[in-house]
PDB file of C-alpha atoms in Angstrom:
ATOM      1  CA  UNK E   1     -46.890  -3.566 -73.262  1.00 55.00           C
ATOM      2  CA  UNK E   2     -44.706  -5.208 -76.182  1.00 59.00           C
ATOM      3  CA  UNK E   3     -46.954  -3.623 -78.950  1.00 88.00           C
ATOM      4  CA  UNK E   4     -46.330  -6.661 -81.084  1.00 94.00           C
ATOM      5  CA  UNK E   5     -48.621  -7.830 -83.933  1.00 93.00           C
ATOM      6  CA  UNK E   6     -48.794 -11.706 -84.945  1.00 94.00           C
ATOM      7  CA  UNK E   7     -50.140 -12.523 -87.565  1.00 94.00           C
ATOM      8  CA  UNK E   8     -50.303 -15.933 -89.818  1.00 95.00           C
ATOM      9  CA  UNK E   9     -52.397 -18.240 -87.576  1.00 94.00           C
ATOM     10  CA  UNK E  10     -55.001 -20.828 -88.695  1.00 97.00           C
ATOM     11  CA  UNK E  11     -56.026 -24.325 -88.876  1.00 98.00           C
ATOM     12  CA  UNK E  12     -54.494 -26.950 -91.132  1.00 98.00           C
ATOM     13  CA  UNK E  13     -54.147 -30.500 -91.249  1.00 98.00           C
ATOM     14  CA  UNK E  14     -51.259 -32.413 -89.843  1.00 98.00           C
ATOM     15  CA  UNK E  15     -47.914 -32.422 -92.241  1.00 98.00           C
ATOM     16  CA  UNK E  16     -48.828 -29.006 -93.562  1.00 98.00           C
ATOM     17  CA  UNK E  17     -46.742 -25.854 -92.781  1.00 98.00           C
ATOM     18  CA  UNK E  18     -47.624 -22.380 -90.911  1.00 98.00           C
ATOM     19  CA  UNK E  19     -45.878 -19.468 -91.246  1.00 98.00           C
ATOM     20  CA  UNK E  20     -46.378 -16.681 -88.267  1.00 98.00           C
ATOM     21  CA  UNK E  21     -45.049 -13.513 -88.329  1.00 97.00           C
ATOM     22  CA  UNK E  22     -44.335 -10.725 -85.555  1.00 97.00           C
ATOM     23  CA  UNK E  23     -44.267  -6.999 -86.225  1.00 96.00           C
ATOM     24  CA  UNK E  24     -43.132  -4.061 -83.956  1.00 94.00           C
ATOM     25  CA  UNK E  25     -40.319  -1.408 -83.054  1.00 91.00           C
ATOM     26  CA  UNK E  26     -39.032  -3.509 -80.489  1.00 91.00           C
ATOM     27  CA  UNK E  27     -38.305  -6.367 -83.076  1.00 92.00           C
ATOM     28  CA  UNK E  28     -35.479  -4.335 -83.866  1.00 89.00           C
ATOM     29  CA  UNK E  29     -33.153  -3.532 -81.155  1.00 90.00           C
ATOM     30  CA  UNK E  30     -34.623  -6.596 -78.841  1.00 93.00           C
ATOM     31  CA  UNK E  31     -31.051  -8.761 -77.813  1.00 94.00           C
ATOM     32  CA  UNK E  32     -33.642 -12.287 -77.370  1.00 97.00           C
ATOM     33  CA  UNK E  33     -37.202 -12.633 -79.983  1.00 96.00           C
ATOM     34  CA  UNK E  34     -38.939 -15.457 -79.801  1.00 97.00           C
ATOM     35  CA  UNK E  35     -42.198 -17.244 -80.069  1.00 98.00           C
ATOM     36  CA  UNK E  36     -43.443 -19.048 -76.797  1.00 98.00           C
ATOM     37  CA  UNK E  37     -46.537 -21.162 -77.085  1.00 98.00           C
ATOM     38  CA  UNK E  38     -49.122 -22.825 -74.886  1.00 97.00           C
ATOM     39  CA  UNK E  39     -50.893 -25.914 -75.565  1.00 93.00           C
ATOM     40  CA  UNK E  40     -54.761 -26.397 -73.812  1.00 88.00           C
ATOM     41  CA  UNK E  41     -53.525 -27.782 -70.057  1.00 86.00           C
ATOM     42  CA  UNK E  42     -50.099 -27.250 -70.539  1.00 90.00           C
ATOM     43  CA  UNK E  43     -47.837 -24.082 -69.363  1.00 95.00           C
ATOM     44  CA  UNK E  44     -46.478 -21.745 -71.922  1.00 95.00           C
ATOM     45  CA  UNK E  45     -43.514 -23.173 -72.942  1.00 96.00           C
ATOM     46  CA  UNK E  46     -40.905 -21.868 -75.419  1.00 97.00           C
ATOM     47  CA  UNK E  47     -41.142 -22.861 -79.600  1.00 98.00           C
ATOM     48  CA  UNK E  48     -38.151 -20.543 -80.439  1.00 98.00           C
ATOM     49  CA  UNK E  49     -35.990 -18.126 -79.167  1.00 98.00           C
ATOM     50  CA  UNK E  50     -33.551 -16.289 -81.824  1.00 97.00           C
ATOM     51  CA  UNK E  51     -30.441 -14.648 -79.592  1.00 96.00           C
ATOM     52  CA  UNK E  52     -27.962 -12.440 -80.435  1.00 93.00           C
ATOM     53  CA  UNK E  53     -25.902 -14.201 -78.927  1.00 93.00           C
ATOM     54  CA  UNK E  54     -26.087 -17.531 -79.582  1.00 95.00           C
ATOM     55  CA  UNK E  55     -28.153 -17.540 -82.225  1.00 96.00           C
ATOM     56  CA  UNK E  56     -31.250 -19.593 -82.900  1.00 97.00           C
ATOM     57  CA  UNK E  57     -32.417 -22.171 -79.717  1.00 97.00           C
ATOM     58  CA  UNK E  58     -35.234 -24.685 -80.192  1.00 98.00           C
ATOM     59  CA  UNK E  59     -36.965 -27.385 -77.895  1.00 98.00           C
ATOM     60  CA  UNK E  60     -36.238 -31.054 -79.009  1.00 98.00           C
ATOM     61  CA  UNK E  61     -40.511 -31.246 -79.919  1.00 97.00           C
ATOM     62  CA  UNK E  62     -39.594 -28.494 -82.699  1.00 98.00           C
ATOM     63  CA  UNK E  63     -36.047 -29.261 -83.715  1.00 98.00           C
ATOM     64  CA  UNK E  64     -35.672 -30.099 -87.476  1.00 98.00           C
ATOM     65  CA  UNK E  65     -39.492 -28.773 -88.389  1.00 98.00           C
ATOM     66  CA  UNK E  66     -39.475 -24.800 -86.707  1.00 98.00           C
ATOM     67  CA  UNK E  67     -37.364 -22.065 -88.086  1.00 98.00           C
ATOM     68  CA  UNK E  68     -37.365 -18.559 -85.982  1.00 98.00           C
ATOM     69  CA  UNK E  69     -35.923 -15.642 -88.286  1.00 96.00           C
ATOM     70  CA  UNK E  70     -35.323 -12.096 -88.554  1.00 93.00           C
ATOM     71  CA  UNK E  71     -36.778 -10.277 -91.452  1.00 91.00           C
ATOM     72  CA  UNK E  72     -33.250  -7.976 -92.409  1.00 78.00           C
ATOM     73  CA  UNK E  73     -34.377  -4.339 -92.949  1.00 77.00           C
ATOM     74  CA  UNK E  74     -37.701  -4.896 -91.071  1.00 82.00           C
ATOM     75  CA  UNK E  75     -39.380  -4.359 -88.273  1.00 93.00           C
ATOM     76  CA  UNK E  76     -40.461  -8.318 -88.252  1.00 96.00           C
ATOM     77  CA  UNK E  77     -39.775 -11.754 -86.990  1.00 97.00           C
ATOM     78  CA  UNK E  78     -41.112 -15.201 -88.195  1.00 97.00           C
ATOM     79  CA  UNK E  79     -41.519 -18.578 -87.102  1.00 98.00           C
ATOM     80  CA  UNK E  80     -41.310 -21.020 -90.362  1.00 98.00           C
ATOM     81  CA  UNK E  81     -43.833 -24.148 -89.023  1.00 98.00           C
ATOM     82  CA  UNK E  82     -43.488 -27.331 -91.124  1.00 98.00           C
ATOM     83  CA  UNK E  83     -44.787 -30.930 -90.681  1.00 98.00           C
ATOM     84  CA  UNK E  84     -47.154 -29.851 -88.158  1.00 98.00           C
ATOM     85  CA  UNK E  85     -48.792 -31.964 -85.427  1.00 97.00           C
ATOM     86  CA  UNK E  86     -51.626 -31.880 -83.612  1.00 97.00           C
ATOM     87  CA  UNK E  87     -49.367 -31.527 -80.437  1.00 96.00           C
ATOM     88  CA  UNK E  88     -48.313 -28.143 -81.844  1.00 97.00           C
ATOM     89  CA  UNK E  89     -51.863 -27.007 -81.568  1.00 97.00           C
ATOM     90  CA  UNK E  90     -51.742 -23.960 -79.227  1.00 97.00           C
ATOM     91  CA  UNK E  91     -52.030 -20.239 -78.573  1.00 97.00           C
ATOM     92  CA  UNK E  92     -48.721 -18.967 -80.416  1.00 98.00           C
ATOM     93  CA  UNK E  93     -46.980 -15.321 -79.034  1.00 97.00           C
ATOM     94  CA  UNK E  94     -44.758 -13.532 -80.161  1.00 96.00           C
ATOM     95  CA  UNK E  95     -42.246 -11.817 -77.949  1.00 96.00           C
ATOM     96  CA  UNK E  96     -39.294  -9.593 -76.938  1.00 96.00           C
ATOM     97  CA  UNK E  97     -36.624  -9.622 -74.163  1.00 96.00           C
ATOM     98  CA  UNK E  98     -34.597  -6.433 -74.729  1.00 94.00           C
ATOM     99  CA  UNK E  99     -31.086  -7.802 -73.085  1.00 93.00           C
ATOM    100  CA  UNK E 100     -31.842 -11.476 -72.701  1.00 94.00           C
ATOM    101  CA  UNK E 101     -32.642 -11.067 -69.246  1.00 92.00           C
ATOM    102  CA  UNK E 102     -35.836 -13.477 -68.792  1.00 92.00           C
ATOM    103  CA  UNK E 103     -38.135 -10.664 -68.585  1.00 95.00           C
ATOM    104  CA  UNK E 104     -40.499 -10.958 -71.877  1.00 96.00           C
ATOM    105  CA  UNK E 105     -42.766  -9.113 -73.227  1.00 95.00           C
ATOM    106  CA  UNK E 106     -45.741 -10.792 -75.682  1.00 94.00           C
ATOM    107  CA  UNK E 107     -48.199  -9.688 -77.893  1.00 93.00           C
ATOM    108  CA  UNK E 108     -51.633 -11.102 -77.777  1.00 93.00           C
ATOM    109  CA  UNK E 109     -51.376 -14.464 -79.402  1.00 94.00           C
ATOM    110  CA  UNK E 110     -52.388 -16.138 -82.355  1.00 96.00           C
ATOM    111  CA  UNK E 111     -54.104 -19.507 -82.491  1.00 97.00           C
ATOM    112  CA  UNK E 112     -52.562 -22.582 -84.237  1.00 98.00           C
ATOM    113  CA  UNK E 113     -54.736 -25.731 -84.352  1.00 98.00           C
ATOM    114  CA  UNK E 114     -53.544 -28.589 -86.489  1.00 98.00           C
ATOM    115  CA  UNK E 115     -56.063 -31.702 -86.772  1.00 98.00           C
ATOM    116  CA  UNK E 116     -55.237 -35.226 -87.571  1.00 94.00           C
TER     117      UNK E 116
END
């Protein structure tokens, strides 16, 4: 279990912003945080991945409008939302891959729903 804790989900209308945030001790030392999502029918699918290697890594759907950070000193990750869609409506988790192996880790998930 990741012990993570989202928080920052909600409904708002389409062009608004979200901000979601991610707590937990494994925030801290994790090599790979990201946020994955999964729209209704679809498969989970990735919104953000911040590496220490390569840095930040977005899908082309959230290029230019999602920004995954760390929160320096903290314990804490965040995923910056802007000009929101309806097709980013979804389940939103937060997660952890300790050496950027593929093998997450999520919390529980926190629901985004943006109407038109």
């Amino acid at each position: 279990q990741a012990q993570l804790v989202e928080s920052g989900g909600g409904s708002v209308q389409a062009g608004e912003s979200l901000r979601l945030s991610c707590t937990g001790t494994r925030l801290i030392t994790a090599s790979c945080v990201g946020w994955f999502r999964k729209p209704a029918a679809r498969e989970r699918e990735v919104a953000a991945i911040l590496s220490a290697v390569v840095g930040p890594v977005y899908p082309d759907s959230v290029k230019g409008r999602f920004s995954i950070s760390r929160v320096n000193g903290e314990n804490r990750i965040e995923l910056q939302m802007n000009r929101l869609t309806p097709d980013d409506t979804g389940m939103y988790y937060c997660g952890v891959d300790d050496d950027c192996s593929a093998r997450w880790s999520f919390a529980q998930g926190t629901q985004v729903t943006v109407s038109s």
